[in-house]
Amino acid sequence: MAPIPLLPATLQDAQSVARLQAQSWRSTYRGMLPDDYLDHRVVDDRLEYWTTRLASFAPDRTLVLKAVSDGSMLGYVCVLLDEEPKWGARLDNLHVTPESKGTGIGYALFQAARDWIARVSPGTPMHLWCVEANRVARRFYDRQGGTIVESASRSFAGQPSVPEVRYWWPPLTGPATSAP
Ligand SMILES: CC(C)(COP(=O)(O)OP(=O)(O)OC[C@H]1O[C@@H](n2cnc3c(N)ncnc32)[C@H](O)[C@@H]1OP(=O)(O)O)[C@@H](O)C(=O)NCCC(=O)NCCS
């Protein structure tokens, strides 16, 4: 299969990114987040979030990359260089449509995120927070060689305390380092 094109997302993509995230959260977090939020509020909440974020991000400090096929967005990833920099760059979002899971899109986006970090900030590690009960994502990150470096209950999608784990990866290239 030909590699799926990965393109920078812009403010014009805010609605598509928000819809994809809402669809992915509904599919992934049912039972973990309140039904009322997932059924009625998640789309507007995500649209407000992405409209603000895509209107204001600095392209040299933030990456939002979309995977597009036949004009449809099938996945996206977001990386923030300045969120908890002691752990490196934060992979802040990685979502693939439920229908496209297992087709290599998540892997392509994940690798592109790591390549971007190595290019714009050589020697920088990568970290992310993953909901502890999100078994599918945790298996994916385990397979990508991530190390769980801490657990914490964090605010997530308006929920005050959701158990999460932090994954960490050393820089893609350069001297080996260990997690702080
Ligand atoms: C987690 C998620 C992004 C993974 O994306 P995906 O597109 O389903 O995953 P892929 O098809 O790329 O990868 C699946 C497997 O193939 C492997 N793979 C895919 N392409 C590959 C390639 N070219 N070379 C090597 N391995 C590859 C992956 O390592 C993975 O291995 P595994 O089956 O042993 O786990 C996806 O399940 C998702 O969107 N989940 C819902 C949202 C979510 O939970 N996001 C994370 C929030 S923290």
Coordinates of N, CA and C and ligand atoms in Angstrom, one line a residue:
M1 N 0.8 -1.2 0.0 CA 0.0 0.0 0.0 C 0.9 1.2 0.0
A2 N 0.5 2.2 -0.9 CA 1.3 3.5 -0.9 C 1.2 4.2 0.4
P3 N 2.3 4.9 0.8 CA 2.2 5.6 2.1 C 1.1 6.7 2.0
I4 N 0.4 6.9 3.1 CA -0.6 7.9 3.1 C 0.0 9.3 3.2
P5 N -0.5 10.3 2.4 CA 0.1 11.6 2.5 C -0.1 12.3 3.9
L6 N 1.0 12.9 4.5 CA 0.9 13.6 5.7 C 1.1 15.0 5.5
L7 N 0.2 15.9 5.9 CA 0.3 17.3 5.5 C 0.1 18.2 6.8
P8 N 0.7 19.4 6.8 CA 0.4 20.2 8.0 C -1.0 20.6 8.0
A9 N -1.6 20.6 9.2 CA -3.0 21.1 9.4 C -3.0 22.6 9.6
T10 N -4.0 23.3 9.1 CA -4.1 24.8 9.3 C -5.5 25.1 10.0
L11 N -5.7 26.4 10.2 CA -7.0 26.8 10.8 C -8.2 26.3 10.0
Q12 N -8.0 26.1 8.7 CA -9.2 25.6 7.9 C -9.5 24.2 8.3
D13 N -8.6 23.5 8.9 CA -8.8 22.1 9.3 C -9.4 21.9 10.7
A14 N -9.7 23.0 11.3 CA -10.2 23.0 12.8 C -11.4 22.1 12.9
Q15 N -12.4 22.2 12.0 CA -13.6 21.4 12.1 C -13.3 19.9 11.9
S16 N -12.5 19.6 10.9 CA -12.2 18.2 10.6 C -11.4 17.6 11.8
V17 N -10.5 18.3 12.3 CA -9.7 17.8 13.4 C -10.6 17.6 14.6
A18 N -11.4 18.6 14.9 CA -12.3 18.5 16.1 C -13.3 17.3 15.9
R19 N -13.8 17.1 14.7 CA -14.8 16.0 14.5 C -14.1 14.6 14.6
L20 N -12.8 14.6 14.1 CA -12.1 13.3 14.2 C -11.8 13.0 15.7
Q21 N -11.4 14.0 16.4 CA -11.1 13.8 17.8 C -12.3 13.4 18.6
A22 N -13.5 14.1 18.3 CA -14.7 13.7 19.0 C -15.1 12.3 18.7
Q23 N -15.0 11.9 17.4 CA -15.4 10.5 17.0 C -14.5 9.5 17.7
S24 N -13.2 9.8 17.8 CA -12.2 8.9 18.4 C -12.4 8.8 19.9
W25 N -12.7 10.0 20.6 CA -13.0 9.9 22.0 C -14.3 9.1 22.3
R26 N -15.3 9.3 21.4 CA -16.6 8.6 21.6 C -16.3 7.1 21.6
S27 N -15.4 6.7 20.6 CA -15.2 5.3 20.4 C -14.2 4.7 21.5
T28 N -13.3 5.6 21.9 CA -12.2 5.1 22.8 C -12.6 5.2 24.3
Y29 N -13.3 6.3 24.7 CA -13.4 6.6 26.1 C -14.8 6.4 26.6
R30 N -15.7 5.7 25.9 CA -17.0 5.4 26.4 C -16.9 4.5 27.7
G31 N -17.5 5.0 28.7 CA -17.3 4.3 30.0 C -16.2 4.9 30.9
M32 N -15.4 5.7 30.2 CA -14.3 6.4 31.0 C -14.6 7.8 31.2
L33 N -15.3 8.4 30.2 CA -15.8 9.8 30.3 C -17.3 9.8 30.4
P34 N -18.0 10.9 31.0 CA -19.4 10.9 31.1 C -20.1 10.8 29.8
D35 N -21.2 10.0 29.7 CA -22.0 9.8 28.5 C -22.5 11.2 28.0
D36 N -22.9 12.0 28.9 CA -23.5 13.3 28.6 C -22.4 14.1 27.8
Y37 N -21.2 14.1 28.2 CA -20.1 14.8 27.5 C -19.9 14.2 26.1
L38 N -19.8 12.9 26.1 CA -19.5 12.3 24.8 C -20.7 12.4 23.8
D39 N -21.9 12.4 24.3 CA -23.1 12.4 23.4 C -23.4 13.8 23.0
H40 N -23.2 14.8 23.8 CA -23.8 16.2 23.6 C -22.8 17.3 23.5
R41 N -21.6 17.2 24.2 CA -20.8 18.3 24.3 C -19.4 18.2 23.6
V42 N -19.0 17.0 23.3 CA -17.6 16.8 22.9 C -17.3 17.5 21.6
V43 N -18.2 17.6 20.6 CA -17.9 18.2 19.3 C -17.7 19.7 19.5
D44 N -18.6 20.4 20.2 CA -18.4 21.9 20.4 C -17.2 22.2 21.2
D45 N -16.9 21.3 22.2 CA -15.8 21.5 23.1 C -14.5 21.4 22.3
R46 N -14.4 20.4 21.4 CA -13.2 20.2 20.6 C -13.0 21.2 19.6
L47 N -14.2 21.7 19.0 CA -14.1 22.7 18.0 C -13.5 24.0 18.5
E48 N -14.0 24.4 19.7 CA -13.5 25.6 20.4 C -12.0 25.4 20.6
Y49 N -11.6 24.2 21.1 CA -10.2 24.0 21.5 C -9.3 24.1 20.2
W50 N -9.7 23.4 19.1 CA -8.8 23.4 17.9 C -8.9 24.7 17.2
T51 N -10.0 25.4 17.2 CA -10.0 26.7 16.6 C -9.0 27.7 17.2
T52 N -9.0 27.7 18.6 CA -8.1 28.5 19.3 C -6.7 28.0 19.1
R53 N -6.4 26.7 19.1 CA -5.1 26.2 19.0 C -4.5 26.5 17.6
L54 N -5.3 26.1 16.6 CA -4.7 26.3 15.2 C -4.6 27.7 14.8
A55 N -5.3 28.6 15.5 CA -5.2 30.0 15.1 C -4.0 30.7 15.8
S56 N -3.4 30.0 16.8 CA -2.4 30.7 17.5 C -1.0 29.9 17.6
F57 N -1.0 28.7 17.0 CA 0.3 28.0 17.3 C 1.5 28.5 16.5
A58 N 2.7 28.4 17.1 CA 3.9 28.8 16.4 C 4.4 27.6 15.7
P59 N 4.6 27.7 14.3 CA 4.9 26.5 13.6 C 6.3 26.0 13.9
D60 N 7.2 26.8 14.5 CA 8.5 26.2 14.9 C 8.5 25.5 16.2
R61 N 7.4 25.7 17.0 CA 7.3 25.1 18.3 C 6.2 24.0 18.4
T62 N 5.3 23.9 17.4 CA 4.1 23.1 17.4 C 4.0 22.4 16.0
L63 N 3.6 21.1 16.1 CA 3.3 20.4 14.8 C 1.9 19.9 14.9
V64 N 1.1 20.1 13.9 CA -0.2 19.4 13.7 C -0.1 18.9 12.3
L65 N -0.1 17.6 12.2 CA 0.0 16.9 10.9 C -1.2 16.0 10.7
K66 N -1.8 16.1 9.5 CA -3.0 15.3 9.2 C -2.7 14.3 8.1
A67 N -3.3 13.1 8.2 CA -3.2 12.1 7.2 C -4.5 12.1 6.4
V68 N -4.3 12.3 5.1 CA -5.5 12.5 4.2 C -5.5 11.5 3.1
S69 N -6.7 11.0 2.9 CA -6.9 10.1 1.7 C -8.2 10.4 1.1
D70 N -8.2 10.6 -0.3 CA -9.4 11.0 -1.0 C -10.2 12.1 -0.4
G71 N -9.4 13.1 0.1 CA -10.0 14.3 0.6 C -10.5 14.2 2.0
S72 N -10.4 13.0 2.6 CA -10.9 12.8 4.0 C -9.7 12.7 5.0
M73 N -9.9 13.3 6.2 CA -8.9 13.2 7.2 C -9.1 11.9 7.9
L74 N -8.0 11.0 7.9 CA -8.1 9.7 8.6 C -7.3 9.7 9.9
G75 N -6.5 10.7 10.1 CA -5.8 10.7 11.4 C -5.0 12.0 11.5
Y76 N -4.6 12.3 12.7 CA -3.7 13.5 12.9 C -2.9 13.3 14.2
V77 N -1.8 14.1 14.2 CA -1.0 14.1 15.4 C -0.6 15.5 15.7
C78 N -0.4 15.8 17.0 CA 0.0 17.1 17.5 C 1.2 16.9 18.4
V79 N 2.2 17.8 18.2 CA 3.4 17.8 19.1 C 3.6 19.2 19.6
L80 N 3.9 19.3 20.9 CA 4.2 20.6 21.5 C 5.6 20.5 22.1
L81 N 6.4 21.5 21.7 CA 7.8 21.4 22.2 C 7.9 22.0 23.6
D82 N 6.9 22.8 24.0 CA 7.1 23.5 25.2 C 6.2 23.1 26.4
E83 N 5.6 21.9 26.3 CA 4.8 21.4 27.4 C 5.6 20.5 28.3
E84 N 5.9 20.9 29.5 CA 6.8 20.1 30.4 C 8.1 19.7 29.7
P85 N 8.9 20.7 29.3 CA 10.1 20.4 28.5 C 11.1 19.6 29.2
K86 N 11.0 19.5 30.5 CA 12.0 18.7 31.2 C 11.9 17.2 30.7
W87 N 10.7 16.8 30.2 CA 10.5 15.5 29.7 C 10.8 15.4 28.2
G88 N 11.0 16.6 27.6 CA 11.2 16.6 26.1 C 10.0 17.3 25.4
A89 N 9.7 16.9 24.2 CA 8.6 17.4 23.4 C 7.4 16.5 23.8
R90 N 6.2 17.1 23.9 CA 5.0 16.3 24.2 C 4.2 15.9 23.0
L91 N 4.0 14.6 22.8 CA 3.1 14.2 21.8 C 1.7 14.3 22.4
D92 N 0.9 15.3 21.9 CA -0.3 15.7 22.7 C -1.5 15.1 22.2
N93 N -1.5 14.6 21.0 CA -2.7 14.0 20.4 C -2.3 13.0 19.3
L94 N -2.8 11.9 19.3 CA -2.6 10.9 18.1 C -3.9 10.2 18.0
H95 N -4.6 10.5 16.9 CA -5.9 9.9 16.6 C -6.0 9.4 15.2
V96 N -6.6 8.2 15.0 CA -6.9 7.7 13.7 C -8.4 7.3 13.8
T97 N -9.1 7.5 12.7 CA -10.6 7.2 12.7 C -10.8 5.7 13.1
P98 N -11.9 5.4 13.7 CA -12.1 4.0 14.2 C -12.0 3.0 13.0
E99 N -12.5 3.5 11.8 CA -12.5 2.6 10.6 C -11.1 2.3 10.1
S100 N -10.1 3.2 10.4 CA -8.8 3.2 9.8 C -7.8 2.6 10.7
K101 N -8.2 2.2 11.9 CA -7.2 1.6 12.9 C -6.6 0.4 12.3
G102 N -5.3 0.2 12.6 CA -4.7 -1.1 12.2 C -4.2 -1.1 10.8
T103 N -4.2 0.1 10.1 CA -3.8 0.1 8.7 C -2.4 0.9 8.6
G104 N -1.8 1.2 9.7 CA -0.5 1.8 9.6 C -0.5 3.3 9.7
I105 N -1.6 3.9 9.8 CA -1.7 5.4 9.8 C -1.1 5.9 11.1
G106 N -1.5 5.3 12.2 CA -1.0 5.8 13.5 C 0.5 5.7 13.6
Y107 N 1.0 4.6 13.0 CA 2.5 4.4 13.0 C 3.2 5.5 12.2
A108 N 2.6 5.8 11.0 CA 3.2 6.8 10.1 C 3.2 8.1 10.8
L109 N 2.1 8.5 11.5 CA 2.0 9.8 12.2 C 3.0 9.8 13.4
F110 N 3.1 8.7 14.1 CA 4.0 8.6 15.2 C 5.4 8.8 14.8
Q111 N 5.8 8.1 13.7 CA 7.2 8.3 13.2 C 7.4 9.7 12.7
A112 N 6.4 10.3 12.0 CA 6.6 11.7 11.5 C 6.8 12.6 12.7
A113 N 6.1 12.4 13.8 CA 6.2 13.3 14.9 C 7.7 13.1 15.5
R114 N 8.2 11.9 15.6 CA 9.5 11.8 16.1 C 10.6 12.4 15.1
D115 N 10.3 12.2 13.8 CA 11.3 12.8 12.8 C 11.3 14.3 13.0
W116 N 10.1 14.9 13.1 CA 10.0 16.4 13.3 C 10.7 16.9 14.5
I117 N 10.6 16.2 15.6 CA 11.3 16.6 16.8 C 12.8 16.5 16.6
A118 N 13.2 15.4 16.0 CA 14.7 15.3 15.7 C 15.2 16.4 14.8
R119 N 14.4 16.8 13.9 CA 14.8 17.9 12.9 C 14.8 19.3 13.6
V120 N 13.7 19.6 14.3 CA 13.6 21.0 14.7 C 14.3 21.2 16.1
S121 N 14.5 20.1 16.8 CA 15.1 20.2 18.2 C 15.9 19.0 18.5
P122 N 17.0 18.8 17.7 CA 17.9 17.6 17.9 C 18.2 17.3 19.3
G123 N 18.2 16.0 19.7 CA 18.6 15.6 21.0 C 17.5 15.7 22.0
T124 N 16.3 16.1 21.6 CA 15.1 16.2 22.5 C 14.3 14.9 22.6
P125 N 14.1 14.4 23.8 CA 13.3 13.2 24.0 C 11.8 13.5 23.7
M126 N 11.0 12.5 23.8 CA 9.5 12.7 23.6 C 8.7 12.1 24.8
H127 N 7.6 12.7 25.2 CA 6.8 12.1 26.2 C 5.3 12.3 25.8
L128 N 4.5 11.6 26.5 CA 3.0 11.8 26.4 C 2.3 11.2 27.6
W129 N 1.1 11.7 27.8 CA 0.2 11.1 28.8 C -0.9 10.3 28.1
C130 N -1.1 9.1 28.6 CA -2.1 8.2 28.1 C -3.0 7.7 29.2
V131 N -4.3 7.7 29.0 CA -5.3 7.2 30.0 C -4.9 5.8 30.3
E132 N -4.8 5.5 31.6 CA -4.3 4.2 32.1 C -5.2 3.1 31.5
A133 N -6.5 3.3 31.4 CA -7.4 2.2 31.0 C -7.5 2.1 29.4
N134 N -6.7 2.9 28.7 CA -6.7 2.9 27.2 C -5.8 1.8 26.7
R135 N -6.2 0.6 26.8 CA -5.4 -0.6 26.5 C -4.8 -0.6 25.1
V136 N -5.6 -0.2 24.1 CA -5.2 -0.2 22.7 C -4.0 0.7 22.5
A137 N -4.2 1.9 23.0 CA -3.1 2.9 22.8 C -1.9 2.5 23.6
R138 N -2.0 2.0 24.8 CA -0.9 1.5 25.6 C -0.1 0.4 24.9
R139 N -0.9 -0.5 24.3 CA -0.2 -1.6 23.5 C 0.6 -1.0 22.4
F140 N 0.0 0.0 21.7 CA 0.7 0.7 20.6 C 2.0 1.3 21.1
Y141 N 1.9 2.1 22.2 CA 3.1 2.8 22.6 C 4.1 1.8 23.2
D142 N 3.7 0.7 23.8 CA 4.6 -0.3 24.2 C 5.4 -0.8 23.0
R143 N 4.6 -1.1 21.9 CA 5.3 -1.6 20.7 C 6.2 -0.6 20.1
Q144 N 6.0 0.6 20.3 CA 6.9 1.7 19.8 C 8.1 1.9 20.7
G145 N 8.2 1.1 21.7 CA 9.4 1.2 22.6 C 9.3 2.2 23.7
G146 N 8.1 2.7 24.0 CA 8.0 3.7 25.1 C 8.1 3.1 26.4
T147 N 8.7 3.9 27.4 CA 8.8 3.5 28.8 C 7.8 4.3 29.6
I148 N 7.1 3.6 30.5 CA 6.2 4.3 31.4 C 7.1 4.8 32.6
V149 N 7.1 6.1 32.7 CA 8.0 6.7 33.7 C 7.3 7.3 35.0
E150 N 6.0 7.4 34.9 CA 5.2 7.8 36.1 C 3.7 7.6 35.8
S151 N 3.0 7.6 36.9 CA 1.5 7.5 36.9 C 1.0 8.7 37.7
A152 N -0.2 9.2 37.2 CA -0.8 10.3 38.0 C -2.2 10.4 37.6
S153 N -3.0 11.0 38.5 CA -4.4 11.3 38.2 C -4.5 12.7 37.7
R154 N -4.9 12.9 36.5 CA -4.9 14.3 35.9 C -6.3 14.7 35.4
S155 N -6.5 16.0 35.3 CA -7.7 16.5 34.7 C -7.7 16.2 33.2
F156 N -8.9 15.6 32.8 CA -9.0 15.2 31.4 C -10.4 15.4 30.9
A157 N -10.6 16.2 29.8 CA -11.9 16.4 29.2 C -12.9 16.8 30.3
G158 N -12.5 17.7 31.2 CA -13.5 18.2 32.2 C -13.6 17.3 33.4
Q159 N -13.0 16.1 33.3 CA -13.0 15.2 34.5 C -11.9 15.6 35.4
P160 N -12.1 15.8 36.7 CA -11.0 16.3 37.5 C -9.9 15.3 37.7
S161 N -10.2 14.0 37.7 CA -9.1 13.1 38.2 C -9.2 11.8 37.4
V162 N -8.4 11.7 36.3 CA -8.4 10.5 35.5 C -7.0 9.8 35.6
P163 N -7.0 8.5 36.0 CA -5.6 7.9 36.1 C -5.0 7.8 34.7
E164 N -3.7 8.3 34.6 CA -3.0 8.3 33.4 C -1.6 7.8 33.6
V165 N -0.9 7.5 32.6 CA 0.5 7.1 32.7 C 1.3 8.0 31.7
R166 N 2.5 8.3 32.1 CA 3.4 9.1 31.2 C 4.4 8.1 30.5
Y167 N 4.3 8.1 29.1 CA 5.3 7.4 28.3 C 6.5 8.3 28.0
W168 N 7.6 7.8 27.8 CA 8.8 8.5 27.4 C 9.7 7.8 26.5
W169 N 10.2 8.5 25.5 CA 11.2 8.0 24.5 C 12.4 8.8 24.5
P170 N 13.6 8.2 24.4 CA 14.8 9.0 24.2 C 14.9 9.7 22.9
P171 N 15.8 10.6 22.7 CA 15.9 11.3 21.4 C 16.1 10.2 20.3
L172 N 15.5 10.5 19.1 CA 15.6 9.6 18.0 C 17.1 9.3 17.6
T173 N 17.9 10.4 17.6 CA 19.3 10.3 17.3 C 20.1 11.0 18.3
G174 N 21.4 10.9 18.3 CA 22.2 11.6 19.2 C 22.5 10.7 20.4
P175 N 23.2 11.3 21.4 CA 23.7 10.5 22.5 C 22.5 9.9 23.4
A176 N 22.7 8.7 23.8 CA 21.6 8.1 24.7 C 21.5 8.8 26.0
T177 N 20.3 9.1 26.4 CA 20.0 9.7 27.7 C 19.0 8.8 28.4
S178 N 18.8 9.1 29.7 CA 17.8 8.4 30.5 C 16.8 9.4 30.9
A179 N 15.6 8.9 31.3 CA 14.5 9.7 31.6 C 14.9 10.6 32.9
P180 N 14.4 11.8 32.9 CA 14.8 12.7 34.1 C 14.2 12.1 35.4
Ligands
LIG1 C1 -3.4 4.3 19.1 C2 -3.7 4.5 17.6 C3 -3.3 5.9 17.2 C4 -2.9 3.5 16.8 O1 -3.1 3.8 15.4 P1 -3.3 2.7 14.3 O2 -3.3 3.3 13.0 O3 -4.4 1.8 14.7 O4 -2.0 1.8 14.4 P2 -1.1 1.2 13.2 O5 -2.0 0.5 12.3 O6 -0.2 2.2 12.6 O7 -0.2 0.2 14.0 C5 -0.7 -1.1 14.4 C6 0.4 -2.0 14.5 O8 1.2 -2.1 13.3 C7 2.5 -1.7 13.5 N1 3.0 -1.0 12.3 C8 2.1 -0.4 11.5 N2 2.8 0.1 10.4 C9 4.1 -0.3 10.6 C10 5.3 -0.2 9.8 N3 5.3 0.4 8.7 N4 6.4 -0.7 10.3 C11 6.4 -1.4 11.5 N5 5.3 -1.6 12.2 C12 4.2 -1.0 11.8 C13 2.5 -0.9 14.7 O9 3.7 -0.9 15.4 C14 1.4 -1.6 15.5 O10 1.9 -2.8 16.1 P3 1.0 -3.8 17.0 O11 -0.1 -4.3 16.1 O12 1.9 -4.8 17.4 O13 0.4 -2.9 18.1 C15 -5.2 4.2 17.2 O14 -5.6 2.9 17.7 C16 -6.2 5.3 17.8 O15 -6.4 6.3 17.1 N6 -6.8 5.0 18.9 C17 -7.8 5.9 19.5 C18 -7.2 7.2 20.0 C19 -6.2 7.0 21.0 O16 -6.4 6.2 21.9 N7 -5.1 7.7 20.9 C20 -4.0 7.8 21.8 C21 -4.3 8.7 22.9 S1 -3.0 8.7 24.1

